[in-house]
Coordinates of C-alpha atoms and ligand atoms in Angstrom, one line a residue:
M483 CA 123.3 -157.0 -30.4
T484 CA 124.8 -153.5 -30.7
A485 CA 125.1 -151.8 -34.1
S486 CA 128.8 -152.2 -34.0
A487 CA 128.5 -155.9 -33.2
A488 CA 126.1 -156.1 -36.2
A489 CA 128.8 -154.4 -38.2
F490 CA 131.2 -157.1 -37.2
R491 CA 128.9 -159.7 -38.7
S492 CA 129.1 -157.8 -42.0
V493 CA 132.7 -158.7 -42.4
P494 CA 132.5 -162.4 -41.5
S495 CA 135.8 -163.4 -43.2
V496 CA 137.6 -160.9 -41.0
M497 CA 136.0 -161.0 -37.6
T498 CA 133.4 -163.0 -35.7
Q499 CA 131.6 -162.0 -32.6
H500 CA 131.8 -164.2 -29.5
A501 CA 129.2 -163.5 -26.9
Q502 CA 130.7 -162.7 -23.6
P503 CA 128.1 -162.4 -20.9
G504 CA 128.4 -159.2 -19.0
L505 CA 131.0 -157.7 -21.2
S506 CA 130.7 -155.4 -24.2
R507 CA 133.9 -156.8 -25.6
T508 CA 134.4 -158.4 -28.9
S509 CA 136.6 -161.3 -29.8
V510 CA 138.1 -160.9 -33.1
V511 CA 139.2 -163.3 -35.8
A512 CA 141.6 -161.3 -37.8
T513 CA 143.2 -162.0 -41.2
Q514 CA 146.9 -162.5 -40.8
P515 CA 149.2 -162.4 -43.8
R516 CA 152.0 -164.8 -44.1
G517 CA 155.1 -163.9 -46.2
G518 CA 155.1 -163.1 -49.9
S519 CA 154.4 -159.8 -51.4
L520 CA 150.6 -160.4 -51.3
P521 CA 149.5 -162.4 -48.3
T522 CA 147.6 -165.6 -48.1
M523 CA 144.6 -164.8 -45.9
D524 CA 144.8 -167.3 -43.0
K525 CA 142.4 -166.7 -40.2
V526 CA 144.0 -166.4 -36.8
T527 CA 142.0 -166.2 -33.6
V528 CA 143.2 -163.5 -31.3
G529 CA 142.1 -162.2 -27.9
P530 CA 139.2 -159.9 -27.0
C531 CA 139.3 -156.1 -27.6
T532 CA 139.8 -154.8 -24.1
L533 CA 138.6 -151.3 -24.9
E534 CA 135.2 -149.8 -24.2
E535 CA 133.0 -148.9 -27.2
R536 CA 135.5 -149.3 -29.9
D537 CA 134.0 -152.2 -31.8
G538 CA 132.9 -150.1 -34.7
E539 CA 136.3 -148.5 -35.1
M540 CA 137.9 -152.0 -35.0
V541 CA 135.6 -153.1 -37.7
S542 CA 136.5 -150.2 -40.0
L543 CA 140.3 -150.6 -39.4
T544 CA 140.1 -154.3 -40.1
R545 CA 138.2 -153.8 -43.3
W546 CA 140.8 -151.3 -44.5
W547 CA 143.6 -153.4 -43.4
R548 CA 142.1 -156.3 -45.3
E549 CA 141.9 -154.1 -48.4
A550 CA 145.5 -153.1 -47.9
C551 CA 146.6 -156.8 -47.6
A552 CA 144.8 -157.5 -50.9
G553 CA 147.1 -154.9 -52.5
T554 CA 145.1 -151.7 -52.4
G555 CA 146.8 -149.5 -49.9
R556 CA 145.0 -147.2 -47.5
L557 CA 145.8 -144.0 -45.7
V558 CA 143.7 -143.7 -42.6
L559 CA 143.4 -140.4 -40.7
V560 CA 142.5 -141.2 -37.1
G561 CA 141.5 -138.0 -35.3
G562 CA 140.0 -137.3 -31.9
D563 CA 140.3 -135.0 -28.9
A564 CA 143.4 -135.2 -26.8
G565 CA 142.9 -138.2 -24.5
A566 CA 140.0 -139.6 -26.5
G567 CA 141.8 -142.9 -26.8
K568 CA 143.4 -142.7 -30.2
T569 CA 146.7 -144.3 -29.3
V570 CA 145.3 -147.3 -27.4
L571 CA 142.8 -147.9 -30.2
V572 CA 145.6 -148.2 -32.7
E573 CA 147.8 -150.2 -30.3
E574 CA 144.9 -152.5 -29.7
F575 CA 144.3 -152.9 -33.4
G576 CA 148.0 -153.8 -33.9
R577 CA 147.7 -156.3 -31.0
I578 CA 144.6 -157.9 -32.5
L579 CA 146.3 -158.3 -35.8
G580 CA 149.1 -160.2 -34.2
D581 CA 152.3 -160.9 -36.0
V582 CA 152.2 -158.3 -38.8
R583 CA 154.9 -156.0 -39.9
L584 CA 154.2 -152.9 -37.8
L585 CA 156.2 -149.7 -38.1
R586 CA 155.5 -147.0 -35.6
G587 CA 156.8 -143.5 -35.0
S588 CA 155.8 -140.4 -33.2
S589 CA 156.1 -136.7 -33.7
E590 CA 156.9 -134.5 -30.7
P591 CA 156.3 -130.9 -29.8
L592 CA 160.0 -130.0 -30.2
T593 CA 161.1 -126.3 -30.3
T594 CA 163.5 -127.3 -33.1
P595 CA 161.7 -130.0 -35.1
I596 CA 163.8 -132.9 -36.3
A597 CA 163.1 -133.9 -40.0
F598 CA 161.4 -137.2 -40.4
G599 CA 161.0 -137.6 -36.6
P600 CA 158.6 -140.6 -36.9
L601 CA 160.8 -142.4 -39.5
R602 CA 163.8 -142.1 -37.1
D603 CA 161.7 -144.0 -34.5
M604 CA 161.1 -146.7 -37.1
A605 CA 164.7 -146.8 -38.3
H606 CA 165.6 -150.1 -36.7
S607 CA 162.9 -151.9 -38.7
L608 CA 163.7 -150.2 -42.0
S609 CA 165.9 -151.4 -44.8
P610 CA 169.6 -150.6 -44.4
P611 CA 169.7 -147.9 -47.2
L612 CA 166.9 -145.9 -45.6
R613 CA 168.2 -146.5 -42.1
Q614 CA 171.6 -145.2 -43.3
K615 CA 169.9 -142.0 -44.7
L616 CA 168.3 -141.3 -41.4
T617 CA 171.5 -141.3 -39.5
G618 CA 172.3 -137.9 -40.7
P619 CA 170.5 -135.0 -42.3
A620 CA 168.4 -137.0 -44.8
D621 CA 167.8 -135.9 -48.4
P622 CA 164.0 -135.6 -48.4
V623 CA 163.5 -136.7 -52.0
E624 CA 165.6 -139.8 -51.5
A625 CA 164.1 -140.6 -48.2
R626 CA 160.6 -140.4 -49.6
H627 CA 161.4 -142.8 -52.4
L628 CA 163.2 -145.2 -50.2
M629 CA 160.2 -145.3 -47.9
L630 CA 157.9 -146.0 -50.8
D631 CA 160.1 -148.9 -51.9
E632 CA 159.9 -150.1 -48.3
L633 CA 156.1 -150.3 -48.5
R634 CA 156.1 -151.7 -52.0
G635 CA 158.7 -154.3 -51.2
G636 CA 158.3 -158.0 -50.6
A637 CA 158.4 -158.0 -46.8
G638 CA 154.6 -158.5 -46.6
P639 CA 151.8 -156.1 -45.8
T640 CA 152.9 -153.3 -43.5
L641 CA 151.0 -151.3 -41.0
V642 CA 152.6 -147.9 -40.5
V643 CA 151.5 -145.7 -37.6
F644 CA 152.4 -142.0 -37.5
E645 CA 151.5 -141.0 -34.0
D646 CA 150.8 -137.4 -32.9
A647 CA 150.9 -136.1 -36.4
H648 CA 149.6 -132.7 -35.1
W649 CA 153.2 -132.2 -34.1
A650 CA 154.7 -133.5 -37.4
D651 CA 157.7 -131.8 -38.8
E652 CA 157.5 -130.5 -42.4
A653 CA 159.5 -133.4 -43.9
T654 CA 157.1 -135.9 -42.4
L655 CA 154.1 -134.0 -43.7
D656 CA 155.6 -133.9 -47.1
L657 CA 156.3 -137.7 -46.8
L658 CA 152.7 -138.3 -46.0
R659 CA 151.6 -136.2 -48.9
F660 CA 153.9 -138.1 -51.2
L661 CA 152.9 -141.6 -49.9
G662 CA 149.2 -140.7 -49.9
R663 CA 149.4 -140.3 -53.6
R664 CA 151.2 -143.6 -54.2
I665 CA 150.0 -145.9 -51.4
E666 CA 147.2 -147.4 -53.6
A667 CA 149.7 -149.6 -55.3
C668 CA 151.2 -150.9 -52.0
P669 CA 150.1 -153.6 -49.6
A670 CA 150.3 -151.1 -46.7
M671 CA 148.1 -149.1 -44.5
L672 CA 149.3 -145.8 -43.2
V673 CA 147.6 -144.7 -40.0
V674 CA 148.0 -141.0 -39.2
V675 CA 146.9 -140.3 -35.6
Y676 CA 146.3 -136.7 -34.6
R677 CA 144.6 -134.6 -32.0
Q678 CA 141.8 -132.9 -33.9
D679 CA 141.3 -130.3 -31.2
E680 CA 144.9 -129.1 -31.8
V681 CA 144.5 -128.8 -35.5
G682 CA 143.1 -125.3 -36.1
A683 CA 142.0 -123.9 -39.4
R684 CA 145.5 -122.9 -40.5
H685 CA 147.3 -126.0 -39.1
P686 CA 149.6 -127.7 -41.7
L687 CA 148.0 -131.1 -41.0
R688 CA 144.6 -129.7 -41.8
V689 CA 146.1 -128.4 -45.1
L690 CA 147.5 -131.9 -45.8
A691 CA 144.2 -133.5 -45.0
G692 CA 142.5 -131.1 -47.4
D693 CA 145.1 -132.0 -50.1
L694 CA 144.5 -135.7 -49.6
A695 CA 140.7 -135.5 -49.2
A696 CA 139.8 -136.4 -52.7
L697 CA 142.1 -139.4 -53.0
P698 CA 140.2 -142.7 -53.1
V699 CA 142.7 -144.3 -50.7
V700 CA 142.0 -142.0 -47.8
R701 CA 139.8 -143.1 -45.0
R702 CA 138.9 -141.1 -41.8
L703 CA 138.1 -142.3 -38.4
T704 CA 137.1 -140.1 -35.4
V705 CA 137.6 -141.5 -32.0
P706 CA 134.6 -140.4 -30.0
M707 CA 134.2 -139.7 -26.3
L708 CA 133.0 -142.6 -24.1
S709 CA 129.3 -142.7 -23.4
E710 CA 127.8 -142.2 -20.0
A711 CA 127.2 -146.0 -19.9
A712 CA 130.8 -146.8 -20.7
V713 CA 132.0 -144.3 -18.0
A714 CA 129.7 -146.0 -15.5
R715 CA 131.1 -149.4 -16.5
L716 CA 134.6 -148.2 -15.9
A717 CA 133.6 -146.7 -12.6
E718 CA 132.0 -149.9 -11.4
G719 CA 133.4 -151.0 -8.0
T720 CA 134.6 -147.5 -7.1
D721 CA 133.0 -145.0 -4.8
I722 CA 133.0 -142.3 -7.5
D723 CA 129.6 -141.2 -8.7
P724 CA 129.6 -142.2 -12.4
A725 CA 127.1 -139.5 -13.5
E726 CA 129.3 -136.8 -11.9
L727 CA 132.4 -138.4 -13.4
Y728 CA 130.8 -138.3 -16.8
R729 CA 129.7 -134.7 -16.4
R730 CA 133.1 -133.5 -15.3
T731 CA 135.1 -135.4 -17.9
G732 CA 132.7 -135.4 -20.9
G733 CA 133.6 -139.0 -21.4
N734 CA 137.2 -138.2 -22.2
A735 CA 138.9 -141.6 -21.7
F736 CA 142.1 -140.1 -20.4
F737 CA 140.4 -137.9 -17.8
V738 CA 138.1 -140.7 -16.8
T739 CA 140.8 -143.3 -16.3
Q740 CA 143.1 -140.8 -14.5
V741 CA 140.3 -139.8 -12.0
L742 CA 139.5 -143.5 -11.4
G743 CA 143.2 -144.3 -11.1
D744 CA 143.9 -141.5 -8.8
G745 CA 141.0 -142.6 -6.6
R746 CA 140.5 -139.1 -5.2
A747 CA 137.8 -136.5 -5.8
T748 CA 140.3 -133.9 -7.1
V749 CA 141.9 -133.2 -10.4
P750 CA 144.5 -135.9 -10.8
P751 CA 148.1 -134.6 -11.2
T752 CA 148.4 -136.4 -14.6
V753 CA 145.4 -134.4 -15.9
R754 CA 146.6 -131.2 -14.4
D755 CA 150.1 -131.7 -15.9
A756 CA 148.6 -132.5 -19.3
V757 CA 146.3 -129.5 -19.3
L758 CA 148.9 -127.1 -18.0
A759 CA 151.5 -128.3 -20.5
R760 CA 149.0 -127.3 -23.3
A761 CA 148.2 -124.0 -21.6
A762 CA 151.9 -123.2 -21.2
R763 CA 152.3 -123.2 -25.0
L764 CA 149.8 -120.4 -25.3
E765 CA 151.1 -116.8 -25.9
P766 CA 150.7 -114.7 -22.8
G767 CA 147.6 -112.9 -24.1
A768 CA 145.9 -116.1 -24.9
R769 CA 146.8 -117.5 -21.5
E770 CA 145.2 -114.4 -19.8
A771 CA 142.0 -115.0 -21.8
L772 CA 142.0 -118.6 -20.8
D773 CA 142.4 -117.7 -17.1
A774 CA 139.6 -115.2 -17.4
L775 CA 137.3 -117.8 -18.8
A776 CA 138.3 -120.3 -16.1
C777 CA 137.2 -117.7 -13.5
L778 CA 134.0 -117.0 -15.4
G779 CA 132.8 -120.6 -15.6
T780 CA 132.7 -123.5 -18.0
R781 CA 131.4 -121.2 -20.7
A782 CA 130.9 -117.5 -21.3
A783 CA 130.2 -115.0 -24.1
P784 CA 133.4 -114.0 -25.9
W785 CA 132.9 -110.3 -25.2
L786 CA 132.7 -111.1 -21.5
V787 CA 136.0 -113.0 -21.6
E788 CA 137.6 -110.1 -23.5
A789 CA 136.2 -107.5 -21.1
V790 CA 137.4 -109.4 -18.0
S791 CA 140.8 -110.4 -19.4
G792 CA 141.4 -107.1 -21.3
R793 CA 142.6 -109.2 -24.2
A794 CA 141.5 -109.2 -27.9
A795 CA 139.4 -111.7 -29.7
D796 CA 142.5 -113.1 -31.4
D797 CA 143.8 -114.3 -28.0
L798 CA 140.6 -116.2 -27.4
D799 CA 140.8 -117.7 -30.9
A800 CA 144.3 -119.0 -30.0
C801 CA 142.8 -120.9 -27.1
V802 CA 140.2 -122.4 -29.5
D803 CA 143.0 -123.3 -32.0
R804 CA 144.9 -125.1 -29.3
G805 CA 141.9 -127.1 -28.4
L806 CA 141.6 -126.0 -24.8
V807 CA 138.3 -124.3 -25.4
A808 CA 135.7 -124.7 -28.1
A809 CA 133.4 -122.2 -29.8
D810 CA 130.0 -123.3 -28.7
D811 CA 126.8 -121.7 -29.9
G812 CA 127.9 -118.1 -29.7
A813 CA 129.9 -118.8 -26.5
V814 CA 133.3 -120.2 -25.7
A815 CA 133.5 -123.2 -23.4
F816 CA 136.0 -125.4 -21.9
R817 CA 135.9 -128.8 -23.5
H818 CA 135.9 -130.5 -20.2
E819 CA 135.2 -129.2 -16.7
L820 CA 138.3 -130.8 -15.4
V821 CA 140.3 -128.6 -17.8
R822 CA 138.7 -125.6 -16.3
V823 CA 139.4 -126.7 -12.8
A824 CA 143.0 -127.4 -13.6
V825 CA 143.5 -124.0 -15.2
M826 CA 141.7 -122.2 -12.4
E827 CA 143.7 -124.0 -9.7
A828 CA 146.9 -122.8 -11.4
I829 CA 146.0 -119.1 -11.3
P830 CA 147.9 -117.3 -8.5
P831 CA 145.5 -116.2 -5.8
G832 CA 146.1 -112.5 -6.2
R833 CA 145.5 -112.7 -9.9
A834 CA 142.4 -114.8 -9.5
A835 CA 141.0 -112.2 -7.1
A836 CA 141.7 -109.5 -9.6
L837 CA 139.9 -111.4 -12.3
H838 CA 136.9 -112.0 -10.1
R839 CA 136.9 -108.3 -9.2
R840 CA 136.9 -107.4 -12.9
A841 CA 134.1 -109.9 -13.6
L842 CA 132.1 -108.5 -10.8
A843 CA 132.5 -105.0 -12.2
V844 CA 131.6 -106.0 -15.8
L845 CA 128.7 -108.2 -14.8
G846 CA 127.4 -105.8 -12.1
A847 CA 127.1 -103.1 -14.7
R848 CA 124.7 -105.2 -16.9
P849 CA 121.0 -104.2 -16.9
P850 CA 119.1 -105.3 -13.8
G851 CA 117.8 -108.9 -14.1
E852 CA 120.3 -110.0 -16.8
V853 CA 122.8 -111.6 -14.4
E854 CA 121.7 -113.7 -11.5
P855 CA 122.6 -112.1 -8.1
A856 CA 124.1 -115.4 -6.9
R857 CA 126.6 -115.3 -9.8
L858 CA 127.6 -111.8 -8.7
A859 CA 127.8 -112.9 -5.1
D860 CA 130.1 -115.7 -6.1
H861 CA 132.5 -113.3 -7.9
A862 CA 132.3 -110.9 -5.0
E863 CA 133.3 -113.6 -2.5
R864 CA 136.2 -114.7 -4.6
A865 CA 137.3 -111.1 -5.0
D866 CA 136.9 -110.8 -1.2
D867 CA 134.5 -107.9 -1.6
R868 CA 132.4 -108.3 1.5
A869 CA 130.1 -105.4 0.8
A870 CA 129.2 -106.8 -2.6
V871 CA 128.7 -110.3 -1.1
L872 CA 126.1 -108.9 1.3
A873 CA 124.5 -106.9 -1.4
Y874 CA 124.1 -109.8 -3.8
A875 CA 123.8 -113.0 -1.7
P876 CA 120.3 -114.3 -1.4
P877 CA 119.1 -114.9 2.2
R878 CA 120.2 -118.2 3.6
G879 CA 117.7 -121.0 3.1
T880 CA 116.1 -119.6 0.0
T881 CA 116.3 -121.7 -3.1
G882 CA 119.2 -120.0 -4.9
I883 CA 120.4 -120.8 -8.4
H884 CA 123.6 -122.2 -6.9
A885 CA 122.1 -125.5 -6.0
G886 CA 124.7 -127.9 -7.1
G887 CA 127.1 -125.2 -8.1
S888 CA 130.7 -126.0 -7.5
H889 CA 131.9 -123.0 -5.6
G890 CA 129.8 -123.1 -2.5
G891 CA 129.9 -119.3 -2.0
R892 CA 127.9 -117.7 0.7
G893 CA 125.1 -117.2 -1.6
T894 CA 124.8 -120.9 -2.1
P895 CA 122.1 -122.8 -0.2
P896 CA 123.2 -125.6 2.0
P897 CA 124.3 -128.6 -0.1
R898 CA 121.7 -131.3 -0.7
T899 CA 124.4 -133.9 -0.5
R900 CA 127.5 -134.1 1.6
S901 CA 130.6 -132.3 0.5
V902 CA 133.2 -134.1 -1.5
P903 CA 135.6 -135.9 0.9
G904 CA 139.1 -134.7 0.5
Q905 CA 138.0 -131.6 -1.4
P906 CA 139.8 -128.4 -0.2
G907 CA 137.7 -125.5 0.9
R908 CA 136.4 -123.3 -2.0
G909 CA 136.6 -120.0 -0.2
P910 CA 138.5 -117.1 -1.6
G911 CA 141.5 -117.7 0.6
R912 CA 142.1 -121.2 -0.7
P913 CA 145.5 -121.6 -2.2
P914 CA 145.5 -122.8 -5.8
G915 CA 146.5 -126.3 -6.8
G916 CA 147.9 -128.5 -4.2
T917 CA 150.2 -131.5 -4.3
R918 CA 149.0 -135.0 -4.9
P919 CA 150.8 -138.2 -5.6
A920 CA 151.5 -138.9 -9.2
V921 CA 149.5 -141.7 -10.8
S922 CA 150.0 -143.3 -14.2
S923 CA 147.4 -145.4 -15.7
R924 CA 147.4 -146.9 -19.1
R925 CA 144.6 -148.8 -20.7
R926 CA 141.6 -150.0 -18.8
P927 CA 142.0 -149.2 -15.1
R928 CA 141.8 -152.1 -12.7
R929 CA 138.5 -152.5 -10.9
R930 CA 138.6 -150.8 -7.6
P931 CA 137.4 -152.2 -4.3
A932 CA 133.7 -152.0 -3.6
R933 CA 132.8 -148.6 -2.3
P934 CA 132.3 -148.2 1.4
A935 CA 128.9 -147.5 2.9
G936 CA 128.1 -143.8 2.9
G937 CA 127.6 -143.1 -0.8
R938 CA 129.7 -142.1 -3.8
R939 CA 132.1 -139.2 -4.2
G940 CA 131.8 -136.4 -6.6
V941 CA 134.7 -135.5 -8.9
A942 CA 137.2 -132.7 -8.9
G943 CA 135.5 -130.0 -6.9
G944 CA 131.9 -130.6 -7.5
R945 CA 129.3 -131.5 -5.0
R946 CA 127.5 -134.5 -6.1
R947 CA 124.3 -133.7 -7.8
P948 CA 121.9 -136.6 -7.7
S949 CA 120.3 -135.5 -11.0
A950 CA 123.4 -134.6 -12.8
G951 CA 123.7 -136.4 -16.2
R952 CA 124.2 -135.9 -19.8
G953 CA 124.3 -132.3 -20.8
A954 CA 124.4 -131.1 -17.2
G955 CA 127.9 -129.7 -17.8
R956 CA 126.7 -126.8 -19.8
A957 CA 125.9 -123.3 -18.6
G958 CA 125.1 -123.4 -15.0
D959 CA 127.3 -126.2 -13.8
H960 CA 129.8 -123.8 -12.4
R961 CA 127.9 -120.7 -11.5
G962 CA 124.4 -121.9 -11.4
A963 CA 122.0 -121.4 -14.2
P964 CA 122.5 -118.1 -16.1
G965 CA 119.7 -115.6 -15.9
P966 CA 117.7 -114.5 -18.9
G967 CA 120.2 -112.9 -21.3
D968 CA 123.1 -113.9 -19.1
P969 CA 126.3 -113.6 -21.0
A970 CA 127.2 -117.2 -20.0
R971 CA 124.3 -118.4 -22.2
Ligands
ATP1017 N1 138.0 -147.2 -25.2 C1 138.6 -147.1 -24.0 N2 138.2 -147.9 -23.0 C2 138.8 -147.8 -21.8 N3 139.9 -147.0 -21.5 C3 140.3 -146.3 -22.5 C4 139.7 -146.3 -23.8 N4 140.4 -145.4 -24.6 C5 141.3 -144.9 -23.9 N5 141.3 -145.4 -22.6 C6 142.2 -145.0 -21.5 O1 142.5 -143.6 -21.7 C7 143.9 -143.4 -21.7 C8 144.2 -142.3 -22.8 O2 144.2 -143.0 -24.0 P1 145.2 -142.6 -25.2 O3 146.5 -142.4 -24.7 O4 145.0 -143.6 -26.3 O5 144.6 -141.2 -25.6 P2 145.0 -140.3 -26.8 O6 143.8 -139.9 -27.5 O7 146.1 -141.0 -27.6 O8 145.6 -139.1 -26.1 P3 146.7 -138.0 -26.6 O9 146.0 -137.1 -27.5 O10 147.1 -137.3 -25.4 O11 147.8 -138.8 -27.3 C9 144.5 -144.7 -21.9 O12 145.6 -144.9 -21.2 C10 143.5 -145.7 -21.5 O13 143.7 -146.0 -20.1
MG1018 MG1 148.0 -140.6 -28.1

């Protein structure tokens, strides 16, 4: 029995575990309120949780919901990276609860924010006075009090979901602050869902979370990445190498399901669109820093990115604030390899070549032995600098550091496994991007047909590395292992 399954047992009046051979799913017996201001706690059997590795989160949510039903309201902050699976987790929780009063609204990244955006989504389920207020420019004080009445009222316990709160308008943030201080007396659970990778140090939601932190009603939940084992289960029946899929996606549920749904060994258009939408919101300087990092590899020293992009540290910080890259042990790194590939593929060829030329100049000027020659050869090839390629490329057949590297430059030894089918050439003349059919996949992807004979495919540009596994996506997965003192370390 897993730890989370054991945790289910610890709340026996709420949930019971039903063994399901071959599945890591959990059937749930959830308390369901019926009428009255405080519910009678009937047990209602509902279906299995269809999500991978979310048993523990379901246990926590159910426990807090139960407390809310008993009259002690809760405000739950549900954070996680973009695509970690926050929305489906909360949706699944609502589904498991069954017929409860559920109010749900989302914030959006509007240039001109609309006050109380999420409340407006919920309007049809709100009481007439509040609904009336929301038809025009609502008086914030009045709207806040009406919403509190709504949750205190006799309609039974209420689950209120504020989706994508990292985009919340100011009126909504104030509403959450107001309700957070008063929810304890209400049979209600507020679930505030947000991308924690978009909530930088100065983000208003972070300020709000800080303000609420000391309140006894506040609970936090972080939706983690999927494990390698879960990714492997999702990839069952496909011809995609699960270890490679995990390495490229870091277990990000959205990326994993999109790659599986796309069925190709390239960056799915849905992933590319999601990444480029986020990148498009960067200021031009930050975008230049991002592009430089994409050309340098999955991770690099900040000074190197600054030198290659010609941008200041602030620009790189903006990329971190937007969650596209993370500060990682003295370096900056893309959070997922697929993000790097998507960014890199969107750089126009001329600009990419210029960035590689600059990288070659900066890295080539480092003390001898600091930067691996194959790394220099790779930049040289992408900059179309033939003389430099010849100067740095190791003789063919030697064991170069590029074994398993994703670029396949001339300095790369012959691949140990076959190239990725459907993968465009990686030479310097390759045009960026490419058109692929749109794919939309929600929830767990359907099992794909058994893979054909001939092995599994790699993912999004990488040659399959038989030994690739957890942690393999760090320094060296893109450019080969950095040399001693290499700025990518
Ligand atoms: N635990 C899981 N098991 C299987 N698939 C999952 C799981 N979590 C998420 N997914 C899949 O990943 C996709 C993305 O999930 P979801 O939309 O919930 O992410 P999110 O964190 O809300 O993303 P965003 O930050 O963009 O709103 C879902 O459509 C679903 O297919
Ligand atoms: Mg979401």
